[in-house]
PDB file of C-alpha atoms in Angstrom:
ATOM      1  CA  UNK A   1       0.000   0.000   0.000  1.00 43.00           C
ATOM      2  CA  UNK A   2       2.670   2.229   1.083  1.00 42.00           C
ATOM      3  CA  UNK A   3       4.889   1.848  -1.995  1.00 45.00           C
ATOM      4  CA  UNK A   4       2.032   2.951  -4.350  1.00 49.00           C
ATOM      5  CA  UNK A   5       2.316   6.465  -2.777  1.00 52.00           C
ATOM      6  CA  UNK A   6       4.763   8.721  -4.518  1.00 59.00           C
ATOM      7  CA  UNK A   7       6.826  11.210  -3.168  1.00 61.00           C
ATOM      8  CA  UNK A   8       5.503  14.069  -0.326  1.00 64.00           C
ATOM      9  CA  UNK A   9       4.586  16.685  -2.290  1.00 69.00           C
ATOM     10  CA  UNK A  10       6.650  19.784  -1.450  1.00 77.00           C
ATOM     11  CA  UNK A  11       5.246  23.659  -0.392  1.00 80.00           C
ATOM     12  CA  UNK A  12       7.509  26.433  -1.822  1.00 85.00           C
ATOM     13  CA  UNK A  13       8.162  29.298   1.106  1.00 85.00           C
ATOM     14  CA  UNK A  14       6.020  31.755  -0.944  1.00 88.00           C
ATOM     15  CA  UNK A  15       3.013  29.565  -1.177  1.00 88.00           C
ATOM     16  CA  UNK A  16       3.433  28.737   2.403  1.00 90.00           C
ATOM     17  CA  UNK A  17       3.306  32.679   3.319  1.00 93.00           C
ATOM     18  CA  UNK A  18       0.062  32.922   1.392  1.00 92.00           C
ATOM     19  CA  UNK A  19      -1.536  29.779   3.257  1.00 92.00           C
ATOM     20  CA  UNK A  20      -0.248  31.206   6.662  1.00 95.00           C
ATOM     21  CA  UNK A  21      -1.347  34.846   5.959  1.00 93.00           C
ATOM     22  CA  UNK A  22      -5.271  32.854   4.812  1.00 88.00           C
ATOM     23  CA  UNK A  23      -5.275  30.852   7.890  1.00 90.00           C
ATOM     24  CA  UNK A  24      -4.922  34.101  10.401  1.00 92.00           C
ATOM     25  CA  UNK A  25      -6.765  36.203   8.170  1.00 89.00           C
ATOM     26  CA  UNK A  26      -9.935  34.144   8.077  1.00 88.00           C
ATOM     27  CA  UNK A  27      -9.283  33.301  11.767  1.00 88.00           C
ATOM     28  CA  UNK A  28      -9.119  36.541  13.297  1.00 88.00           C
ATOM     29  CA  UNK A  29     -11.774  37.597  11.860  1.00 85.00           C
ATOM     30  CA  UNK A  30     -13.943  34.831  12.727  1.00 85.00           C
ATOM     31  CA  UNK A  31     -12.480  35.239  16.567  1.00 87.00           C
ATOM     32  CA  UNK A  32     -14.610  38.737  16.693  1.00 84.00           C
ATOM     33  CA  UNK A  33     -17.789  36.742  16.599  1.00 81.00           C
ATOM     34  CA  UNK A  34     -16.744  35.402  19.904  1.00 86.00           C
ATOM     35  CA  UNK A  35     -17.161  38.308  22.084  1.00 86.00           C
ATOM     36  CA  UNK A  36     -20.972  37.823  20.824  1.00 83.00           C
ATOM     37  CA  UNK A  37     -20.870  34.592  21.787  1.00 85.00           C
ATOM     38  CA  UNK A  38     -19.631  36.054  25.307  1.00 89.00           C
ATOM     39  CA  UNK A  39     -21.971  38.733  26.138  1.00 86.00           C
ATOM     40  CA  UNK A  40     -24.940  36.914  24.976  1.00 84.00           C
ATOM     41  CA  UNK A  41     -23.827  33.525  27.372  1.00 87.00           C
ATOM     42  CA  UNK A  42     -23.965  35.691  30.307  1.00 87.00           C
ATOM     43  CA  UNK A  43     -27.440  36.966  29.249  1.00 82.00           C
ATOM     44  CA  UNK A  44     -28.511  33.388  29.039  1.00 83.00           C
ATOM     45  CA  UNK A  45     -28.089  33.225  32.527  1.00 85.00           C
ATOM     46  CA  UNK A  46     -24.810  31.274  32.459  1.00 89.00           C
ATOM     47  CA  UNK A  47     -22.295  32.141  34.382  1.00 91.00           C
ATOM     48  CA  UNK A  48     -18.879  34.044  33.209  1.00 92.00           C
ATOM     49  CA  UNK A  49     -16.803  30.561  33.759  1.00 94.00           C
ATOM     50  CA  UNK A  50     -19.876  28.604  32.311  1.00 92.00           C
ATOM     51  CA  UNK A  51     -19.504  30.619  28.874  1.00 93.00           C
ATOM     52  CA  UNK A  52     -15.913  29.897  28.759  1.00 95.00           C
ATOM     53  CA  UNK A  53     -16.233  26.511  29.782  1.00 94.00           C
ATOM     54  CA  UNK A  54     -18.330  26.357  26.009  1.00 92.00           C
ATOM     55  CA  UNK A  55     -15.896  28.216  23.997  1.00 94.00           C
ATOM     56  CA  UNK A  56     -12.963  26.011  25.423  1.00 94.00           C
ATOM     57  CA  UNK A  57     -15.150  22.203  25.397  1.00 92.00           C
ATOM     58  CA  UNK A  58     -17.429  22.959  22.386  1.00 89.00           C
ATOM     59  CA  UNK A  59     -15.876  25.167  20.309  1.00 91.00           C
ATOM     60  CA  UNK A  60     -18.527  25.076  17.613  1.00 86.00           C
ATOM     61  CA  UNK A  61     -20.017  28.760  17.187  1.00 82.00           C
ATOM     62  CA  UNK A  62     -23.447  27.605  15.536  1.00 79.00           C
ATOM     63  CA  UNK A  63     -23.707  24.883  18.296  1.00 84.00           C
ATOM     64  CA  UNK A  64     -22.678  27.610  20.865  1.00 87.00           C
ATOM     65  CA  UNK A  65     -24.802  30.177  19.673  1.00 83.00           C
ATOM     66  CA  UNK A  66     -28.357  27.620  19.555  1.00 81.00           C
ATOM     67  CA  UNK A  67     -27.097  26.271  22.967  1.00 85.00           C
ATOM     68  CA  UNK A  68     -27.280  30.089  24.333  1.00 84.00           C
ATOM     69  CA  UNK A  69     -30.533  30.605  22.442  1.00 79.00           C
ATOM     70  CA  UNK A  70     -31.993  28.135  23.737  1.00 80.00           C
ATOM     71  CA  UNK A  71     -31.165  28.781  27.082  1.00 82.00           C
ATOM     72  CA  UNK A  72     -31.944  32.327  26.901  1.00 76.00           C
ATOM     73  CA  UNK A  73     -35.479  31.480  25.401  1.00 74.00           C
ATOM     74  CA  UNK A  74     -36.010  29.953  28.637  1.00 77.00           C
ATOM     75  CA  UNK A  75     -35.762  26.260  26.874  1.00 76.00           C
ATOM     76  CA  UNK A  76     -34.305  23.185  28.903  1.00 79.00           C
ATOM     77  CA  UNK A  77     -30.835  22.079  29.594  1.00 81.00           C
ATOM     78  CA  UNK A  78     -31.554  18.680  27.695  1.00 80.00           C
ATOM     79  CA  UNK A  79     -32.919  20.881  24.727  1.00 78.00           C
ATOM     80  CA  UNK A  80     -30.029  23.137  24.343  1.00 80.00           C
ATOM     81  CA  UNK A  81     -27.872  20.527  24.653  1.00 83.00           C
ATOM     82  CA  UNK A  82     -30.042  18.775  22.012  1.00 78.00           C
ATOM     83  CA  UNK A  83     -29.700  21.102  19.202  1.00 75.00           C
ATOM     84  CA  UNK A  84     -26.411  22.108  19.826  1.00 79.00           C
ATOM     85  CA  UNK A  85     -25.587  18.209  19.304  1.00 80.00           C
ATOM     86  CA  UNK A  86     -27.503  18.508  16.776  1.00 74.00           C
ATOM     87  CA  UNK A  87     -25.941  21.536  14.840  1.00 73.00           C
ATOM     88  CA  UNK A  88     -22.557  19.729  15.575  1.00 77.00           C
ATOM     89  CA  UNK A  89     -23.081  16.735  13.324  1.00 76.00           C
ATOM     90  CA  UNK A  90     -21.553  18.811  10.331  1.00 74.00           C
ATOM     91  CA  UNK A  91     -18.191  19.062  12.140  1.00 81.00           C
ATOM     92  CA  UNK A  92     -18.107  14.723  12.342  1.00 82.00           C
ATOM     93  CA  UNK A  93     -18.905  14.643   8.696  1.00 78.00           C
ATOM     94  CA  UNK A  94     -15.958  17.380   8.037  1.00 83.00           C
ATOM     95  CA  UNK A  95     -13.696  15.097  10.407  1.00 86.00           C
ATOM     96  CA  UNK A  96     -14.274  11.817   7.979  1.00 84.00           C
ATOM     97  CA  UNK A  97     -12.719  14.476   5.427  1.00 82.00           C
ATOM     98  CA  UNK A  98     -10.175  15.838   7.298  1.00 88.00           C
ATOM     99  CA  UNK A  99      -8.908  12.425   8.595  1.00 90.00           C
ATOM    100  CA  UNK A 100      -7.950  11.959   5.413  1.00 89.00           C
ATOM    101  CA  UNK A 101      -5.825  14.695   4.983  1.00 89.00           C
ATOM    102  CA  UNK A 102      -4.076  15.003   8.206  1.00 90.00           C
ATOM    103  CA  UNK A 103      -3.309  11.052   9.165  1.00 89.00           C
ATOM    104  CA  UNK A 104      -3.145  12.338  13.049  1.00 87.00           C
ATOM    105  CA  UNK A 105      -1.726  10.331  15.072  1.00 88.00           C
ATOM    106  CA  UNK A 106      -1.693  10.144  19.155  1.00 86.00           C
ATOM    107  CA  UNK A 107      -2.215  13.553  20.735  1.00 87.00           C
ATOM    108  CA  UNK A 108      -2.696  15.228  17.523  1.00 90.00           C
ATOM    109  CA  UNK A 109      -6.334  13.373  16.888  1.00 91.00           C
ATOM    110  CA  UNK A 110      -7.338  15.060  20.159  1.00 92.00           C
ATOM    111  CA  UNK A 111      -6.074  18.135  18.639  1.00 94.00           C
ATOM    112  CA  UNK A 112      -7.455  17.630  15.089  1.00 94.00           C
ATOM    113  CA  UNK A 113     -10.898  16.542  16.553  1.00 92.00           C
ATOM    114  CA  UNK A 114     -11.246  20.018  18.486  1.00 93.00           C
ATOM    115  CA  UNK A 115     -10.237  22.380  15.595  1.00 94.00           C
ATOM    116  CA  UNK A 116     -12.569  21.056  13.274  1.00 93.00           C
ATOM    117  CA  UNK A 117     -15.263  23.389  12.287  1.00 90.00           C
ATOM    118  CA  UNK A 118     -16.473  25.047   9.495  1.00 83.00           C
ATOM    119  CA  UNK A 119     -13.553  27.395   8.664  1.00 86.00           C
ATOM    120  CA  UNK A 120      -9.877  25.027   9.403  1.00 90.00           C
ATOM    121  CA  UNK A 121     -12.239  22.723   7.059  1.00 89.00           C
ATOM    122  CA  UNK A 122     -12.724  25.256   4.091  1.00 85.00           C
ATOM    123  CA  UNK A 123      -9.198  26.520   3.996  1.00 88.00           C
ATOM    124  CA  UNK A 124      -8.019  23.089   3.921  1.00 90.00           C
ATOM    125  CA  UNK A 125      -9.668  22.185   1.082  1.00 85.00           C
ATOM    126  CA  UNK A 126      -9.238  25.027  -0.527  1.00 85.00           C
ATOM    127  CA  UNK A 127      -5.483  24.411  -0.934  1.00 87.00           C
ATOM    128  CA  UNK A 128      -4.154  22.400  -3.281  1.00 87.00           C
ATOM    129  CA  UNK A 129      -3.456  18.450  -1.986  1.00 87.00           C
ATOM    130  CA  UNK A 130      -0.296  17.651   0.356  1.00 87.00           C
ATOM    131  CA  UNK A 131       1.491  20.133   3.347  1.00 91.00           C
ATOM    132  CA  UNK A 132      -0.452  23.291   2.080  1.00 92.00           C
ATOM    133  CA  UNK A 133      -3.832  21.649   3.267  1.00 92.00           C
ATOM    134  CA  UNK A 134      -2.487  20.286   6.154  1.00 93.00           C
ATOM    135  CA  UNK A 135      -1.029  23.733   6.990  1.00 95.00           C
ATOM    136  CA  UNK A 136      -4.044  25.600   6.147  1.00 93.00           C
ATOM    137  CA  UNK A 137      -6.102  23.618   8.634  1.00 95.00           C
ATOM    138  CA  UNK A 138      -3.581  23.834  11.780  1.00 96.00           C
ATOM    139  CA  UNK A 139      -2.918  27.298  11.171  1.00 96.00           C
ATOM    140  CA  UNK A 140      -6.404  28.359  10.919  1.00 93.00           C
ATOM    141  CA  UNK A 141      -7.785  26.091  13.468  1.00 95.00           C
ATOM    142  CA  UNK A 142      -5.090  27.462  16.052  1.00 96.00           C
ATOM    143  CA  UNK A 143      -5.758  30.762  15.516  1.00 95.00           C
ATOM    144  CA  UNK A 144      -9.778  30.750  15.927  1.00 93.00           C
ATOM    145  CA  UNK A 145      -9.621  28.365  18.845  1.00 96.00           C
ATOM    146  CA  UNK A 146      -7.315  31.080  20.933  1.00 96.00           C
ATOM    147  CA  UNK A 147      -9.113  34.182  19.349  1.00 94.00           C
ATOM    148  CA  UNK A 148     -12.245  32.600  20.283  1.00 94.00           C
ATOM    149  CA  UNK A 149     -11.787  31.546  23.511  1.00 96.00           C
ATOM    150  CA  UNK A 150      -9.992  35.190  24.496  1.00 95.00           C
ATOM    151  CA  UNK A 151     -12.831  37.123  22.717  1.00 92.00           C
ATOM    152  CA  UNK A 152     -15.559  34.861  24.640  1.00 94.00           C
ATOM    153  CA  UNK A 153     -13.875  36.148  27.860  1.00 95.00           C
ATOM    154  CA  UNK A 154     -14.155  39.165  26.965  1.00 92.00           C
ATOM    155  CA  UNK A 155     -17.362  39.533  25.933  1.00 89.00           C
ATOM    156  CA  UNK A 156     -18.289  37.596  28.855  1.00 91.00           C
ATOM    157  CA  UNK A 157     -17.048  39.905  31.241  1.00 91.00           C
ATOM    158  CA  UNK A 158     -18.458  42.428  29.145  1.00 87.00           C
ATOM    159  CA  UNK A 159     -21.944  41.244  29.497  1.00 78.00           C
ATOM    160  CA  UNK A 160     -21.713  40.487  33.624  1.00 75.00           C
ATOM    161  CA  UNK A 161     -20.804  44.620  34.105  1.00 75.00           C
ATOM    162  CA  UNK A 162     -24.212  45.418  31.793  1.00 65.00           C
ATOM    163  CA  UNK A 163     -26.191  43.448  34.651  1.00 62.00           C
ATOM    164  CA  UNK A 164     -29.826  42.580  33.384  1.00 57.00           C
ATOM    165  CA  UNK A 165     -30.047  42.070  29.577  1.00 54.00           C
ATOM    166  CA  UNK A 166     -33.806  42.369  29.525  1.00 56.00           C
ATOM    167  CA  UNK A 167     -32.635  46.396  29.594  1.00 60.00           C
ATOM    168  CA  UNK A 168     -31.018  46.120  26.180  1.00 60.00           C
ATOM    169  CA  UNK A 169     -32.725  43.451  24.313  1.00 59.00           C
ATOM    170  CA  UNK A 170     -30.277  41.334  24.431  1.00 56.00           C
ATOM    171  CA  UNK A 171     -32.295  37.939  25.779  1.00 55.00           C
ATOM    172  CA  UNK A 172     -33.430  38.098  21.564  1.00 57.00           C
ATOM    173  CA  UNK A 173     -30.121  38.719  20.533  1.00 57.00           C
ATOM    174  CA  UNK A 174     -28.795  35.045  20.446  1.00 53.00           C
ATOM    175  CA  UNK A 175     -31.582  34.571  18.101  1.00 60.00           C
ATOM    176  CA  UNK A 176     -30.221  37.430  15.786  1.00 62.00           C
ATOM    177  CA  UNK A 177     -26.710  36.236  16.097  1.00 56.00           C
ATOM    178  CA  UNK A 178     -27.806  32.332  14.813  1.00 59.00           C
ATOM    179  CA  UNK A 179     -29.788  34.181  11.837  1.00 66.00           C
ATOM    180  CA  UNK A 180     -26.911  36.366  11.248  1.00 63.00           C
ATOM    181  CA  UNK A 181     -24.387  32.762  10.976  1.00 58.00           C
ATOM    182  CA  UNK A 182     -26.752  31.022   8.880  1.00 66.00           C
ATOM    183  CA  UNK A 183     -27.918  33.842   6.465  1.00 70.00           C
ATOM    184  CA  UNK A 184     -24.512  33.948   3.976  1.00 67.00           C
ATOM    185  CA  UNK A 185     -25.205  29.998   3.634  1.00 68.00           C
ATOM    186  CA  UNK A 186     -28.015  30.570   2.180  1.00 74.00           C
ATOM    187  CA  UNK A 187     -27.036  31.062  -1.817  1.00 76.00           C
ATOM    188  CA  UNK A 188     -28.519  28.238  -3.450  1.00 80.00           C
ATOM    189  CA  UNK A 189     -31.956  26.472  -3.738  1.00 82.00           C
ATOM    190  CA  UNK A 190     -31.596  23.712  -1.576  1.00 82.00           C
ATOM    191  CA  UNK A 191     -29.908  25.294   1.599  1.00 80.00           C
ATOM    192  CA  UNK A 192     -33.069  27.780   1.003  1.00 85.00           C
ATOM    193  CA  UNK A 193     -35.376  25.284   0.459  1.00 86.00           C
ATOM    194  CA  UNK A 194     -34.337  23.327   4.159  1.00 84.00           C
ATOM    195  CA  UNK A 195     -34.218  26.797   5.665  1.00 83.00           C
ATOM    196  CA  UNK A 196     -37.862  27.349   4.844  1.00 87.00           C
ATOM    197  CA  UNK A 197     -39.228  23.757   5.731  1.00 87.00           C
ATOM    198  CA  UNK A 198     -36.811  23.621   9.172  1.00 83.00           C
ATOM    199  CA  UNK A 199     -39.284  27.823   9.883  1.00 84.00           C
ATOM    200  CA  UNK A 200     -42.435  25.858   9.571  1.00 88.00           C
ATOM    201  CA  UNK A 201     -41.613  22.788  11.371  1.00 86.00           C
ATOM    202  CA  UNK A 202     -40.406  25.265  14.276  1.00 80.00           C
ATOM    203  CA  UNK A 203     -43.170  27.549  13.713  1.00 81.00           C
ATOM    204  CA  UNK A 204     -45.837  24.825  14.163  1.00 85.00           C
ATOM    205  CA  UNK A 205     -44.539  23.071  16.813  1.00 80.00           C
ATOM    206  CA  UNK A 206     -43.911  26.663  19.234  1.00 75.00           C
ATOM    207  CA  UNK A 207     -48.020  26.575  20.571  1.00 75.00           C
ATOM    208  CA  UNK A 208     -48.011  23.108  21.531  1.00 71.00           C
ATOM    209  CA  UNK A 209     -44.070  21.723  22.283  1.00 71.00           C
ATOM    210  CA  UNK A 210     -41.950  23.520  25.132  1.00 63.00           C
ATOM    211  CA  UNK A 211     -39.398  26.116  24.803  1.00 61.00           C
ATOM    212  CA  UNK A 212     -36.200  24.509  23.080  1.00 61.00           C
ATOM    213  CA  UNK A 213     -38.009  21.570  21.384  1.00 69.00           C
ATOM    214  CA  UNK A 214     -38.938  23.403  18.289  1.00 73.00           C
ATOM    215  CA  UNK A 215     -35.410  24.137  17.286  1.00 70.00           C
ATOM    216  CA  UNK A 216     -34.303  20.612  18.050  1.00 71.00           C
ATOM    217  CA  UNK A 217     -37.080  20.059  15.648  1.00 77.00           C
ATOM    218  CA  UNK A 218     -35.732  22.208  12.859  1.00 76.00           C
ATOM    219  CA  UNK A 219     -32.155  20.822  13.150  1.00 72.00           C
ATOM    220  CA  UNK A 220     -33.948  17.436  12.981  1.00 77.00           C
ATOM    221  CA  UNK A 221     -35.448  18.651   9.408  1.00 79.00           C
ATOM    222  CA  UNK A 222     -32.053  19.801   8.239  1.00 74.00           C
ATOM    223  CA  UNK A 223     -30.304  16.433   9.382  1.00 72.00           C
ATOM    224  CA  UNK A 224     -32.816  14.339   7.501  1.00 78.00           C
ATOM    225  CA  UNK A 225     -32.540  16.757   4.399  1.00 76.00           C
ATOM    226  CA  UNK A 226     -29.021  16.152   4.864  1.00 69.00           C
ATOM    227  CA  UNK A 227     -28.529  12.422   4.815  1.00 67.00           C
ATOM    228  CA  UNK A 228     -31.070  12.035   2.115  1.00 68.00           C
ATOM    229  CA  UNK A 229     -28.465  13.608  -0.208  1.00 62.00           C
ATOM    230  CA  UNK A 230     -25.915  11.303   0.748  1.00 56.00           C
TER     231      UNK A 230
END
């Protein structure tokens, strides 16, 4: 098996600049989103460490962001928990890809497993095949899991000073934030088309199903949509 693979591909020192300079670009900008993420776990009611404790375990802002919605909604635990699981299906179907690229190995799987999200994925892939992929992913995935976790805290403590969110309107913005994450996926008919059914599910099940089950409900719709296509 072994001696059908050719040589390691090799990445010039220019091309690795540009992968490098991709990776923190796309990270650092995606780390902003985290002090949203912060401010808007405190107004969930969780505590400063408990919004952290997300950022650093989960690490999955669309998860994050439903689990906080949820939560400040005034849904269950077990349903938060639910459609953040939920939501974080995607990132086991990007690890079957990215397993694939990166052959971890000890430690490293641990590592590769957390930094797995939407973004370490896309940059990946977006190089071309051998070290620049690899490099895209670790250098991207590095960068948003310590942005991340030091904008969380920040929004975090943040929110605690502002005291009551009911003031500002911000026990609805969680909601806003999830729309505002999902809203540039939306570009082509089918994404649209699972949008709109995973509304009315939600929609029709709010007057009869607790707070939280609805959009455990949606993600249901959008994980069925999904593995009908496979």
């Amino acid at each position: 098996m072994a001696a059908s693979a050719g040589p390691e591909p090799t990445i010039d020192p220019f091309a690795r600049r540009a992968v490098v300079r991709q990776g923190l670009s796309v990270g650092l900008a995606t780390s902003l989103y985290g002090v949203s993420l912060g401010a808007l776990g405190v107004a969930a009611g969780l505590s400063v460490g408990q919004t952290c404790l997300t950022s650093l375990l989960l690490f999955s802002g669309g998860s994050q962001f439903a689990l906080v919605g949820v939560l400040g909604g005034g849904g269950s635990a077990a349903a938060a928990v639910g459609a953040a699981s939920l939501l974080g299906i995607r990132n086991m179907i990007y690890g079957l890809t990215m397993a694939t690229i990166l052959h971890p190995r000890g430690a490293r799987r641990l590592a590769a497993a957390q930094l797995t999200i939407d973004e370490s994925t896309a940059v990946a892939v977006a190089q071309p095949p051998g070290p620049a992929r690899r490099l895209g992913f670790w250098v991207t995935g590095a960068t948003i899991y310590a942005g991340w976790n030091v904008a969380t805290l920040v929004g975090a403590l943040a929110g605690d000073a502002l005291g009551d969110p009911r003031r500002y309107g911000l026990d609805a913005a969680a909601s806003g934030a999830f729309l505002g994450l999902l809203w540039p996926r939306l570009r082509a008919r089918e994404p649209i088309a699972v949008a709109v059914a995973a509304a009315l599910v939600a929609g029709a099940l709010v007057p009869v199903l607790p707070v939280g089950l609805p959009v455990v409900a949606a993600a249901l719709v959008a994980v069925a949509a999904g593995l009908r296509r496979r």
